[in-house]
PDB file of C-alpha atoms in Angstrom:
ATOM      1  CA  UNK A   1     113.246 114.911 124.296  1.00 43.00           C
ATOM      2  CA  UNK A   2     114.154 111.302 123.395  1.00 54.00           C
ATOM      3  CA  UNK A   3     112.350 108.548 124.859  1.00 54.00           C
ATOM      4  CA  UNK A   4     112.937 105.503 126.930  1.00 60.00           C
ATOM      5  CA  UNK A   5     115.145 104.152 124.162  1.00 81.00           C
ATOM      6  CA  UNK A   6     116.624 106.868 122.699  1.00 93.00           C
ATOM      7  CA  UNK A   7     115.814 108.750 119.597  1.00 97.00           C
ATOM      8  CA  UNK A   8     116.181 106.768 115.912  1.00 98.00           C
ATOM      9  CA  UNK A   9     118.867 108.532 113.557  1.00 98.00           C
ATOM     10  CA  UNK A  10     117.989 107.929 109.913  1.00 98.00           C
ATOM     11  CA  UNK A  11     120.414 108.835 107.347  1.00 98.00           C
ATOM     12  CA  UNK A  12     119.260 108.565 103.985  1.00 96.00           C
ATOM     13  CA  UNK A  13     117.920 110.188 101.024  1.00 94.00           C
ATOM     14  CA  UNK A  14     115.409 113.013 100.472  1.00 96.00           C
ATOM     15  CA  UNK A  15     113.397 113.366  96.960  1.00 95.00           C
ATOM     16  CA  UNK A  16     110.774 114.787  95.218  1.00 95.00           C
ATOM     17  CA  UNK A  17     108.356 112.322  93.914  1.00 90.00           C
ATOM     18  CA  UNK A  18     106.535 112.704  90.902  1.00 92.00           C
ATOM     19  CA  UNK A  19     103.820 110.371  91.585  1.00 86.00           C
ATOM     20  CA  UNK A  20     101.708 109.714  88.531  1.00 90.00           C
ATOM     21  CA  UNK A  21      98.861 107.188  88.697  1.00 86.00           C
ATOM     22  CA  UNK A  22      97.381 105.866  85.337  1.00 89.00           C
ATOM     23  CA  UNK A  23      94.753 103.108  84.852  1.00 85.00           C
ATOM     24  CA  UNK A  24      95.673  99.851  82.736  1.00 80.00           C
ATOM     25  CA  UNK A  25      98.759  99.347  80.239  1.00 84.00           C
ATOM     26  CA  UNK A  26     101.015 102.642  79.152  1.00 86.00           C
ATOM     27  CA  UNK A  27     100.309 103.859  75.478  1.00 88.00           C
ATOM     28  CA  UNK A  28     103.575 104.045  74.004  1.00 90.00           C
ATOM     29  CA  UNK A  29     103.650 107.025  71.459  1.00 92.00           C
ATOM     30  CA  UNK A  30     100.774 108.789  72.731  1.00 93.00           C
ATOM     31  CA  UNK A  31      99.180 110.374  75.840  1.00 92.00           C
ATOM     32  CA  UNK A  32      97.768 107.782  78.943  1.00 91.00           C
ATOM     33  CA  UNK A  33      95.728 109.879  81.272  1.00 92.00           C
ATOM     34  CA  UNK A  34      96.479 110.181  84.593  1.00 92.00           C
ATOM     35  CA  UNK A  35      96.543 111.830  87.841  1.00 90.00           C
ATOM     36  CA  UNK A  36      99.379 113.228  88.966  1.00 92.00           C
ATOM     37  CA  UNK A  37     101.040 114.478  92.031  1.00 90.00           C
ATOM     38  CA  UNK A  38     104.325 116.175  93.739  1.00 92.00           C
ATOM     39  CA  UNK A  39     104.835 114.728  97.153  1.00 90.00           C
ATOM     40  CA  UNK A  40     107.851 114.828  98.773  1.00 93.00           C
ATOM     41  CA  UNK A  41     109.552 110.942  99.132  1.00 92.00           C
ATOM     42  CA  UNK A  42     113.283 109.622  99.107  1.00 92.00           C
ATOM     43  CA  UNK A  43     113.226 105.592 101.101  1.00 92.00           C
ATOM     44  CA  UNK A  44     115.751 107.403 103.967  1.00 95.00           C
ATOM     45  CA  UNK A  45     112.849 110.554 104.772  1.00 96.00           C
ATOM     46  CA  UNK A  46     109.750 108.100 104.301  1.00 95.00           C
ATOM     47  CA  UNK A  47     110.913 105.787 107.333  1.00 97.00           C
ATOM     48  CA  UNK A  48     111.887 109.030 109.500  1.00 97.00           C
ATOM     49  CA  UNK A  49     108.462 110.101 108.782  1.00 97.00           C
ATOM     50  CA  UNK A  50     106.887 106.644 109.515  1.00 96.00           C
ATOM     51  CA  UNK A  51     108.734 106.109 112.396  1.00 97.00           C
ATOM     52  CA  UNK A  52     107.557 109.530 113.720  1.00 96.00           C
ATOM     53  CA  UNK A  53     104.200 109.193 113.005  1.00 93.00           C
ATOM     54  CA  UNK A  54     104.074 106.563 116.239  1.00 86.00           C
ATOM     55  CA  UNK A  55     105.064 109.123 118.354  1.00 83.00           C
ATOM     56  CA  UNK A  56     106.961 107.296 120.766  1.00 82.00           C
ATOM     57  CA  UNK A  57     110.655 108.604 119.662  1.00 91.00           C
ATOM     58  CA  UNK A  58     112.243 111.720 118.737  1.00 96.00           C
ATOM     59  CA  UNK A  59     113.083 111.184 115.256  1.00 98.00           C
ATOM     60  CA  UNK A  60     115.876 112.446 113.132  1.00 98.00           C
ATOM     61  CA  UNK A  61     117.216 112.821 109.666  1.00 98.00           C
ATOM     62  CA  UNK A  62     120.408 113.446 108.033  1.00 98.00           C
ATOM     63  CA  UNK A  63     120.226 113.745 104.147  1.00 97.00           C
ATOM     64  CA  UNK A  64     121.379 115.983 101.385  1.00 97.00           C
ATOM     65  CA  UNK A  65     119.228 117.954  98.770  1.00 97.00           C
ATOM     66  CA  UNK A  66     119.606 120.776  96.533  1.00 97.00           C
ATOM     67  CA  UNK A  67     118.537 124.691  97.062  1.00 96.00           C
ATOM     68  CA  UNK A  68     115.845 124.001  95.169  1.00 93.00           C
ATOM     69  CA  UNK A  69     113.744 122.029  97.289  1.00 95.00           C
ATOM     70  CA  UNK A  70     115.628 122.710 100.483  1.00 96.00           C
ATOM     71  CA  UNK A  71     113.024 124.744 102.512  1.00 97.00           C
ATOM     72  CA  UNK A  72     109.988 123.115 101.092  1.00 97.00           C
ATOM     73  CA  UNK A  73     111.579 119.350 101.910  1.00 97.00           C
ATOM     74  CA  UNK A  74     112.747 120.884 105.730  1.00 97.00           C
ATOM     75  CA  UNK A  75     109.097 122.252 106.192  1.00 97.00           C
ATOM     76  CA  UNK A  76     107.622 118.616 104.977  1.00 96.00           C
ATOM     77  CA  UNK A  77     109.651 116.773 107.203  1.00 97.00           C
ATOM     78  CA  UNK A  78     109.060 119.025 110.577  1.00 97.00           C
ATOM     79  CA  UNK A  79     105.542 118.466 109.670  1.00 96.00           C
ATOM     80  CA  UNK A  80     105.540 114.876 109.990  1.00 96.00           C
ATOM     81  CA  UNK A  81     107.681 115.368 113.239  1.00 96.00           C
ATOM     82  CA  UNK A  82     110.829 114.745 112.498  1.00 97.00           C
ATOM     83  CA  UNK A  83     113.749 116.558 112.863  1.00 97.00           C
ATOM     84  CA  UNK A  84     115.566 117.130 109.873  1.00 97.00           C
ATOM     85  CA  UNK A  85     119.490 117.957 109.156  1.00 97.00           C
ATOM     86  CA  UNK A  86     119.502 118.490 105.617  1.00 97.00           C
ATOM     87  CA  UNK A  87     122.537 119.457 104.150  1.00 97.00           C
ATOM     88  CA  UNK A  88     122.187 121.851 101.252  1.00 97.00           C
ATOM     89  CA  UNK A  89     124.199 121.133  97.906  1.00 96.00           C
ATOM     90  CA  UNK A  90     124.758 123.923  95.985  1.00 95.00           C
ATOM     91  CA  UNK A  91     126.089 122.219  92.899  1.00 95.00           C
ATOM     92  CA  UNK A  92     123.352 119.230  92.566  1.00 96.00           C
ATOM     93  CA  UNK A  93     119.429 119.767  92.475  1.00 96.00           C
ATOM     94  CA  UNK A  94     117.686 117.439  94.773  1.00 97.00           C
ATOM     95  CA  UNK A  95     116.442 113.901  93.890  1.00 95.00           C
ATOM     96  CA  UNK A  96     113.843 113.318  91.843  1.00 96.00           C
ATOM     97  CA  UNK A  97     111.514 110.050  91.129  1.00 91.00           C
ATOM     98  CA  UNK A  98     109.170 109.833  88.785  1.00 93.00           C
ATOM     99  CA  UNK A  99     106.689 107.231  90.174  1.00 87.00           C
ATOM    100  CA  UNK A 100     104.532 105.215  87.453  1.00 89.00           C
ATOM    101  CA  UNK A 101     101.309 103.274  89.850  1.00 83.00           C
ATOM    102  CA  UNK A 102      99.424 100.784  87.703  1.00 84.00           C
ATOM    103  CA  UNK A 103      95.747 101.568  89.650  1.00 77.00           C
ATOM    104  CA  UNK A 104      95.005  97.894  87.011  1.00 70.00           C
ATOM    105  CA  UNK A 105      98.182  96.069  89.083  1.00 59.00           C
ATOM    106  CA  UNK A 106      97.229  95.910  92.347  1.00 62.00           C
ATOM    107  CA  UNK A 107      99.084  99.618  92.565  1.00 61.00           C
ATOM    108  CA  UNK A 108     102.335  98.680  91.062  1.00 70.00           C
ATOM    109  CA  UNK A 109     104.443 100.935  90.750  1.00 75.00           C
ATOM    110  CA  UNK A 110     107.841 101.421  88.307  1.00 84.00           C
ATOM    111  CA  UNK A 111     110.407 104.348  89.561  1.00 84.00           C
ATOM    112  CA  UNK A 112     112.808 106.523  86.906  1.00 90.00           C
ATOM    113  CA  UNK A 113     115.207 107.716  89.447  1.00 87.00           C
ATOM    114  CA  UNK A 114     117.315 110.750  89.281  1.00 92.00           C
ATOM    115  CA  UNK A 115     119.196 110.300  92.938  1.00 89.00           C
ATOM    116  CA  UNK A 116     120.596 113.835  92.346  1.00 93.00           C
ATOM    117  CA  UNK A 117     122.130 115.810  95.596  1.00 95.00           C
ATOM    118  CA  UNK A 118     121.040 112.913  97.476  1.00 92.00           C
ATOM    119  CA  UNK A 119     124.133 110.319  96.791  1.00 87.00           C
ATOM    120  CA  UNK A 120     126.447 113.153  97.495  1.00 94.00           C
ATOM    121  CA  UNK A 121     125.786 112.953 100.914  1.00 95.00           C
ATOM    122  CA  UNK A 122     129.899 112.194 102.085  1.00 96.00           C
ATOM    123  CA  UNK A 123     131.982 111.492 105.501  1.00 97.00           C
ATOM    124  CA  UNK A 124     132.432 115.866 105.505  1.00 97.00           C
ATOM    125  CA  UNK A 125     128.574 115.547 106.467  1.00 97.00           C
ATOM    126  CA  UNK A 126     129.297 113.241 109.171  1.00 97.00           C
ATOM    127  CA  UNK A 127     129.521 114.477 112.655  1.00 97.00           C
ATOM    128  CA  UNK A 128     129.751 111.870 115.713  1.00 97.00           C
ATOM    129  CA  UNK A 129     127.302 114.208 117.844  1.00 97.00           C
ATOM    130  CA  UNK A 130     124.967 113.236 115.914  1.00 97.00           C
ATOM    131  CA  UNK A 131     124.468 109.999 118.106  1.00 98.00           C
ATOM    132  CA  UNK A 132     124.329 111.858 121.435  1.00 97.00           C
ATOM    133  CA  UNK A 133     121.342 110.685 122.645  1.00 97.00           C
ATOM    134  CA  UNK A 134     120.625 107.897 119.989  1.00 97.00           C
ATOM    135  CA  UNK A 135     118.932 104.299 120.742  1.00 97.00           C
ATOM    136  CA  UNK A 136     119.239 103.018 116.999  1.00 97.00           C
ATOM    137  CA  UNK A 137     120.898 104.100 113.699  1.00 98.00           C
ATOM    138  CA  UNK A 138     118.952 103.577 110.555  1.00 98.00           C
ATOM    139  CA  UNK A 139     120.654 103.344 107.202  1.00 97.00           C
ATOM    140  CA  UNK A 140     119.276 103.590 103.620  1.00 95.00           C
ATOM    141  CA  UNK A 141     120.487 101.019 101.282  1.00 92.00           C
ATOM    142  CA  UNK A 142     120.530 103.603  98.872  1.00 90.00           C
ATOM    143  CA  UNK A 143     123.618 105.311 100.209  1.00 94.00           C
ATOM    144  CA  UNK A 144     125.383 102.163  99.353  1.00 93.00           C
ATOM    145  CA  UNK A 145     125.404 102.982  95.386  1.00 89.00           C
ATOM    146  CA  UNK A 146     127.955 105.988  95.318  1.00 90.00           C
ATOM    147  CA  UNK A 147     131.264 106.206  96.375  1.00 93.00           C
ATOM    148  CA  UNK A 148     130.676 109.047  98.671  1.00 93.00           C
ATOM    149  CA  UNK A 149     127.756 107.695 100.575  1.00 95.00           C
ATOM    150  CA  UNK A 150     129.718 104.482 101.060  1.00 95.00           C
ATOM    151  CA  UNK A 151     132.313 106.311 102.587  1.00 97.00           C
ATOM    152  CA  UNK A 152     129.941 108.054 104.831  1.00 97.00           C
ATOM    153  CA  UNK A 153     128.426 104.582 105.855  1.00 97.00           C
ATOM    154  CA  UNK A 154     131.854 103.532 106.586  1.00 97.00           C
ATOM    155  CA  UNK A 155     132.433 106.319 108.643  1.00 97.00           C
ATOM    156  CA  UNK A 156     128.863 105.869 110.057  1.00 98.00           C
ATOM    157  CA  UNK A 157     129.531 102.451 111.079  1.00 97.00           C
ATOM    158  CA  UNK A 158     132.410 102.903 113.166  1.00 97.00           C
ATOM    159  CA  UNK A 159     130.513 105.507 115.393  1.00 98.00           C
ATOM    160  CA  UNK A 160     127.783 103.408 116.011  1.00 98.00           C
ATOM    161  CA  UNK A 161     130.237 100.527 117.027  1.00 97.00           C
ATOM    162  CA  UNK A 162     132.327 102.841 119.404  1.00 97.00           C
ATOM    163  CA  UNK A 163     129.171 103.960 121.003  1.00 96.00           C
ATOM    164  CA  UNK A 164     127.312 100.609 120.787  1.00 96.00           C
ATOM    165  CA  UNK A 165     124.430 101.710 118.796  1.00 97.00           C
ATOM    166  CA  UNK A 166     123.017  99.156 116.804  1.00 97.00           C
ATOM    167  CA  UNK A 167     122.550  99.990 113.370  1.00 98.00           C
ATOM    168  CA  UNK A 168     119.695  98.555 110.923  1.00 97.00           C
ATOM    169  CA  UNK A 169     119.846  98.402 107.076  1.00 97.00           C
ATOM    170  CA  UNK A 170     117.159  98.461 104.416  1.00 95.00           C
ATOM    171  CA  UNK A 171     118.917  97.522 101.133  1.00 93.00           C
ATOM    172  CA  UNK A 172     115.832  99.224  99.454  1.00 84.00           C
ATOM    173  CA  UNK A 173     116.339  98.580  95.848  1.00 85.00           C
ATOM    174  CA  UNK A 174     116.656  95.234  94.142  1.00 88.00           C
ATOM    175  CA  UNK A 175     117.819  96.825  90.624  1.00 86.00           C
ATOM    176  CA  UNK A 176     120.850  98.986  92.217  1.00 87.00           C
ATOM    177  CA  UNK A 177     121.706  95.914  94.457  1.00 92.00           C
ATOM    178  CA  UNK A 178     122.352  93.449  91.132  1.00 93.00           C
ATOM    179  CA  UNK A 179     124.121  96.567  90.362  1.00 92.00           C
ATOM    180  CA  UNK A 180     126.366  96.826  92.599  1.00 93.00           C
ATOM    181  CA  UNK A 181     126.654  92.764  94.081  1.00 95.00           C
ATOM    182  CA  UNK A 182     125.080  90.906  97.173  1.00 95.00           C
ATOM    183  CA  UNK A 183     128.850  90.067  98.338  1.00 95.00           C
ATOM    184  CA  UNK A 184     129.788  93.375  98.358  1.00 96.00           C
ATOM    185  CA  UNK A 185     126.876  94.546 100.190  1.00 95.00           C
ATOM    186  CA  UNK A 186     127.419  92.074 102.720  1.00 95.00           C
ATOM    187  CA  UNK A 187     130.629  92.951 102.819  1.00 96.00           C
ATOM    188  CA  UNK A 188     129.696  96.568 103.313  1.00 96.00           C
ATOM    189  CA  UNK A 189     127.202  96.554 105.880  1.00 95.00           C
ATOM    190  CA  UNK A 190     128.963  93.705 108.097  1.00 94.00           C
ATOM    191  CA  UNK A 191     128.411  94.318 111.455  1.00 94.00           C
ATOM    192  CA  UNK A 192     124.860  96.036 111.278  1.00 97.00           C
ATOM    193  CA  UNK A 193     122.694  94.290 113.868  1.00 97.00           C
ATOM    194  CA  UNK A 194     119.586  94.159 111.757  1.00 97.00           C
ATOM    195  CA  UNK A 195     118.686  93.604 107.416  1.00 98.00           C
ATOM    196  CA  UNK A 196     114.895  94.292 106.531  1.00 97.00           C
ATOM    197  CA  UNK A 197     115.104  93.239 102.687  1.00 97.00           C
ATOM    198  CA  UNK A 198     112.589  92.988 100.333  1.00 95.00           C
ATOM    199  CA  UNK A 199     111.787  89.695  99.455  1.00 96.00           C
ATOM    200  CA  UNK A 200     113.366  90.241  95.714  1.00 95.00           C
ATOM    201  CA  UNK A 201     116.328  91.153  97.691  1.00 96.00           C
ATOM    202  CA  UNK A 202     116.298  88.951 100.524  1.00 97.00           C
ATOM    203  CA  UNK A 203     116.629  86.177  97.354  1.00 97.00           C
ATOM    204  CA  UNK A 204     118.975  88.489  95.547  1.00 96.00           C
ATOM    205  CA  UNK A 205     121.348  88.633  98.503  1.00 97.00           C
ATOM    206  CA  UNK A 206     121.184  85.286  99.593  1.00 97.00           C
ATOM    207  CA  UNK A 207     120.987  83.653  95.736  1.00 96.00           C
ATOM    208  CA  UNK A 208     118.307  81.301  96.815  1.00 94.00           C
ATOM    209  CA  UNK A 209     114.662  81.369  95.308  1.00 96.00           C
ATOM    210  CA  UNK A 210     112.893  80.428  98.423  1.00 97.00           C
ATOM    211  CA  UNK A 211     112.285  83.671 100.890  1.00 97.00           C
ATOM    212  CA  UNK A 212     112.434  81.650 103.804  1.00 97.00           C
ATOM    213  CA  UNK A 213     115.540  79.896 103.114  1.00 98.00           C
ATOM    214  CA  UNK A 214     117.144  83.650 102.357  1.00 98.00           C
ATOM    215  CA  UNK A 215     115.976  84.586 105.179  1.00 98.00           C
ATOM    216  CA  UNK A 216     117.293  81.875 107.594  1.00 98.00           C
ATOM    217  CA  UNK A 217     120.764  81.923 105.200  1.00 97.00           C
ATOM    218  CA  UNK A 218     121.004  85.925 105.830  1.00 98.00           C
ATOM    219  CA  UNK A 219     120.102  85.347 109.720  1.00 97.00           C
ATOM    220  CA  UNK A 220     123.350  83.221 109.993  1.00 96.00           C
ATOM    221  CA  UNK A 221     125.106  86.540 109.224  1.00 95.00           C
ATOM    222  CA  UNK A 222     123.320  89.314 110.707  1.00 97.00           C
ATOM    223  CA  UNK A 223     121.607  88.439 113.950  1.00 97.00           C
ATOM    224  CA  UNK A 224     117.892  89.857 113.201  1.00 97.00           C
ATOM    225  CA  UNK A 225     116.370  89.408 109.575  1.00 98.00           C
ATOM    226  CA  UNK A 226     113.155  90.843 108.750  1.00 98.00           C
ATOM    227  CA  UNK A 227     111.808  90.123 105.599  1.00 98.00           C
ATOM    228  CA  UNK A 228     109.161  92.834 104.296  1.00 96.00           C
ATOM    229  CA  UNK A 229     106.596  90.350 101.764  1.00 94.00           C
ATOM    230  CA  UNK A 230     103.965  92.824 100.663  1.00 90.00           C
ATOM    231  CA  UNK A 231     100.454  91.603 100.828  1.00 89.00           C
ATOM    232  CA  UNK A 232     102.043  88.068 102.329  1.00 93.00           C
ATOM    233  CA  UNK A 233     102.827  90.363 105.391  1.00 94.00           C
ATOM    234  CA  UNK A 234     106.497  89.747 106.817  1.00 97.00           C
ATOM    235  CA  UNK A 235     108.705  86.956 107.939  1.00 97.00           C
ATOM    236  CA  UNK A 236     111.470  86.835 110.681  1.00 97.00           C
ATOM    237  CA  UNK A 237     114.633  84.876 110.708  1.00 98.00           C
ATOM    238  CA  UNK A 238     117.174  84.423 113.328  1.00 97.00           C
ATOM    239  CA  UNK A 239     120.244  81.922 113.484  1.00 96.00           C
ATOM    240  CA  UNK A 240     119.666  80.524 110.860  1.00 96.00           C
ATOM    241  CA  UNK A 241     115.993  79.581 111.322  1.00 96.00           C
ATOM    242  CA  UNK A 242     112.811  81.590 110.325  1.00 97.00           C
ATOM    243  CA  UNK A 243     111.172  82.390 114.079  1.00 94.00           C
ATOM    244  CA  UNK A 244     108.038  84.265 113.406  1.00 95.00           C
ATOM    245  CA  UNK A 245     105.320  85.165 110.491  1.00 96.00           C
ATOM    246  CA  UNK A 246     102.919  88.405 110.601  1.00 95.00           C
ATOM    247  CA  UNK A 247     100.334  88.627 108.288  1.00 93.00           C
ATOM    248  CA  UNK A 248      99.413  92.027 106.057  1.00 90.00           C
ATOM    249  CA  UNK A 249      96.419  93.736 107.081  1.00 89.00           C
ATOM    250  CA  UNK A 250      93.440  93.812 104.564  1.00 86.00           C
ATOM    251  CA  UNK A 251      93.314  96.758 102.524  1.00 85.00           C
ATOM    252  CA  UNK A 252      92.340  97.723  99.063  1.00 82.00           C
ATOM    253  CA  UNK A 253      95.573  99.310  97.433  1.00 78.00           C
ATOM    254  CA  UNK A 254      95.837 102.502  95.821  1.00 78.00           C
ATOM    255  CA  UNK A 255      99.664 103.037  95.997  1.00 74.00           C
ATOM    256  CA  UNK A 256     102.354 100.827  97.260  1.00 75.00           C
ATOM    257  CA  UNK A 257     105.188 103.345  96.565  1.00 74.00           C
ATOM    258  CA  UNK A 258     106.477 103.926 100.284  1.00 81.00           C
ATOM    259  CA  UNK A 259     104.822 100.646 102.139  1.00 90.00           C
ATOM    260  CA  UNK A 260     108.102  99.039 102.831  1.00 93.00           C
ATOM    261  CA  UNK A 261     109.348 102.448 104.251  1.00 95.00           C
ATOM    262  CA  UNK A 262     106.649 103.044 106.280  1.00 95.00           C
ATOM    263  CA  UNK A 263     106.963  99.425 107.576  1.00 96.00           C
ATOM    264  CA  UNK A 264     110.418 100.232 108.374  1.00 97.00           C
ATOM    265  CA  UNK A 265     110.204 103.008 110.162  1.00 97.00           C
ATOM    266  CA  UNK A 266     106.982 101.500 112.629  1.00 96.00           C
ATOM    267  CA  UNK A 267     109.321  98.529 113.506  1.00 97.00           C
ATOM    268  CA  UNK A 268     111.915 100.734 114.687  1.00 97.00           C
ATOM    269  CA  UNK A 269     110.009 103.138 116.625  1.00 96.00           C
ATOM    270  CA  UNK A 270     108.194  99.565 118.265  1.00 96.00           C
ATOM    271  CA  UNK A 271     111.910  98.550 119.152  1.00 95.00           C
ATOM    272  CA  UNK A 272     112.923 101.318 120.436  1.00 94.00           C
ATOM    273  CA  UNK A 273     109.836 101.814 122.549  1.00 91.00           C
ATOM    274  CA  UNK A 274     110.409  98.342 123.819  1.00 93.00           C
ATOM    275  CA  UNK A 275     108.469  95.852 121.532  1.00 95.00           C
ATOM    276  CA  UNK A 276     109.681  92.513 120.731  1.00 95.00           C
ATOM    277  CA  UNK A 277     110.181  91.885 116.970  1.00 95.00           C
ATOM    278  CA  UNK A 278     107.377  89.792 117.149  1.00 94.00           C
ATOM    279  CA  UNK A 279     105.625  93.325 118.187  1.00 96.00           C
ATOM    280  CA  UNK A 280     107.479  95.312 115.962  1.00 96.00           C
ATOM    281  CA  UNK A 281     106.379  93.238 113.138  1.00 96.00           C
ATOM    282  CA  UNK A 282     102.801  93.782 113.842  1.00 96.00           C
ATOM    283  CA  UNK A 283     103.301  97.649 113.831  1.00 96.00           C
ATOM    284  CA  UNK A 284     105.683  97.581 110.737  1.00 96.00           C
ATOM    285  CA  UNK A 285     102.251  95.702 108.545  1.00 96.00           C
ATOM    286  CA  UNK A 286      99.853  98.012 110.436  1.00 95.00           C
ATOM    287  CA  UNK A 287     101.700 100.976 108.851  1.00 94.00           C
ATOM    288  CA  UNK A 288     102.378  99.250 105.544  1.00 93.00           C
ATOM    289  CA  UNK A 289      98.656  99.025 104.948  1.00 92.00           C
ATOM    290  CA  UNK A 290      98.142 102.604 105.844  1.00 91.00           C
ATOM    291  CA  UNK A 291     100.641 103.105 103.387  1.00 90.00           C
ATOM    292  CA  UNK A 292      99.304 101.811 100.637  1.00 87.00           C
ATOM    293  CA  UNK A 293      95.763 103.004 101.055  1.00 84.00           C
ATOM    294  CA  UNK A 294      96.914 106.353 100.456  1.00 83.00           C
ATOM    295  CA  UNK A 295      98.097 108.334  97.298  1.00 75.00           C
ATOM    296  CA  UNK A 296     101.674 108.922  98.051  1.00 74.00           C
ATOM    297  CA  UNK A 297     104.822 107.158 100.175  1.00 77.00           C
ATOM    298  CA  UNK A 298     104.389 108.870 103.135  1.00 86.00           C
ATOM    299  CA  UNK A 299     101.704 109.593 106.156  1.00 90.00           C
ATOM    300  CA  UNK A 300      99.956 112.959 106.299  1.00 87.00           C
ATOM    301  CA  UNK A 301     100.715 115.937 108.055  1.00 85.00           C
ATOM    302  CA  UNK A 302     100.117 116.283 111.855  1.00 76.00           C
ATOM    303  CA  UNK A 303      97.915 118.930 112.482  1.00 59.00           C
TER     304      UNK A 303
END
């Protein structure tokens, strides 16, 4: 059953992380121990999970991964509560990221991304029933960096506006959106009702150094801005003027792959359960720091 709201759609992608965590500098030409993991990841599946995890909403997920990984990434996914719609590619293996966390760096991590099945996601995947019974459609900035998963966003877009869904974006990589241009992301996701960048790509977006001024330049734009700052916490911006800070919670890092996901996804649950943003911020830096306090982008299993 969906509550109060309505249940939060996420379309995005679905990967296989290779999480690998190694103390100090690399040793180029030679072996740097480490630990290393498989955990299941991809930015669209770590906010469904996230967003679950509140239990407040019916989740759901629409991505695209390859018979190799197909049962064990639907199994991962139900356990975490969401329900998934994974479409199966038969031709593309799914998505793989090989995560490099600095434990010497605060936890920084560095991704080698193989996006695999998951950018094939296209309009043919696209059904309108999907938003029967939806509150809020969630959109991962990394279907924005293929043709085909632009077209589906398209196509996305103009079933949330019949309906009058509003739709939130996370742009989710800085690197892929110098690739691809702020202006034509803008131009691309006009309409959505709410932008949770990065701060990297709050500036990136808005070409202005200073986060705050992004943010209030992006607010002008899109009518809710939430800015996602790390261990700074998060800022919010609307009409053009920054309206509200939250500070991070304390907590000693052990892997920030995943935090701004899991942020995402506890804001949207909070606004669909009927939080302010103010609210929803709080919730969104609660789950970032449980985030990063664990190995891994994503929250554990229910039992």
């Amino acid at each position: 059953m969906t509550g109060p709201g309505g249940a939060l759609l996420v379309v995005g992608d679905v990967i296989t992380d290779v999480v690998a965590c190694h103390a100090g500098p690399l040793a180029p030409g030679t072996d740097t121990a480490a630990v290393i993991r498989t955990v299941p990841g991809g930015a669209g599946a770590n906010v469904a999970c996230w967003a679950a995890r509140q239990g407040r909403c019916e989740v759901r997920l629409l991505g695209r991964v390859g018979v190799d990984a197909a049962v064990w990434h639907e199994r991962e996914l139900a356990a975490r509560g969401v329900r998934p719609r994974l479409v199966v590619d038969a031709d593309a293996p799914t998505g793989t990221v090989v995560c490099l966390v600095d434990e010497g760096a605060a936890a920084e991590r560095t991704f080698l991304a193989d996006s695999g099945a998951s950018l094939r996601l296209g309009p043919e995947d696209w059904s309108d029933a999907l938003l029967d019974g939806v509150g809020r459609l969630h959109l991962s900035g990394y279907l924005l960096f293929s043709g085909s998963s632009r077209a589906l966003v398209a196509v996305a877009l103009k079933a949330a506006g019949a309906r009058g869904v509003p739709v939130c974006v996370d742009p989710a990589s800085a690197g892929f959106l110098a690739e691809l241009g702020p202006d034509r992301f803008l131009s691309l996701v006009e309409g959505v009702d709410v932008l949770l960048p990065s701060r990297d790509e709050a500036c990136l977006l808005a070409g202005c150094p200073d986060v705050a001024e992004a943010a209030a330049s992006l607010s002008r734009s899109v009518p809710l801005v939430v800015v996602k700052l790390g261990a700074e916490g998060a800022l919010l911006a609307r009409s053009g003027e920054v309206c509200a800070r939250v500070p991070a919670l304390p907590v000693t890092p052990r892997d920030t792959t995943g935090a701004g996901d899991a942020f995402t996804g506890a804001f949207l649950a909070a606004l669909l359960t009927g939080a302010d943003a103010g609210r929803a911020m709080e919730e969104g830096c609660r789950a970032g720091a449980a985030a990063v306090g664990r190995v891994g982008a994503r929250p554990p299993a229910r039992d």
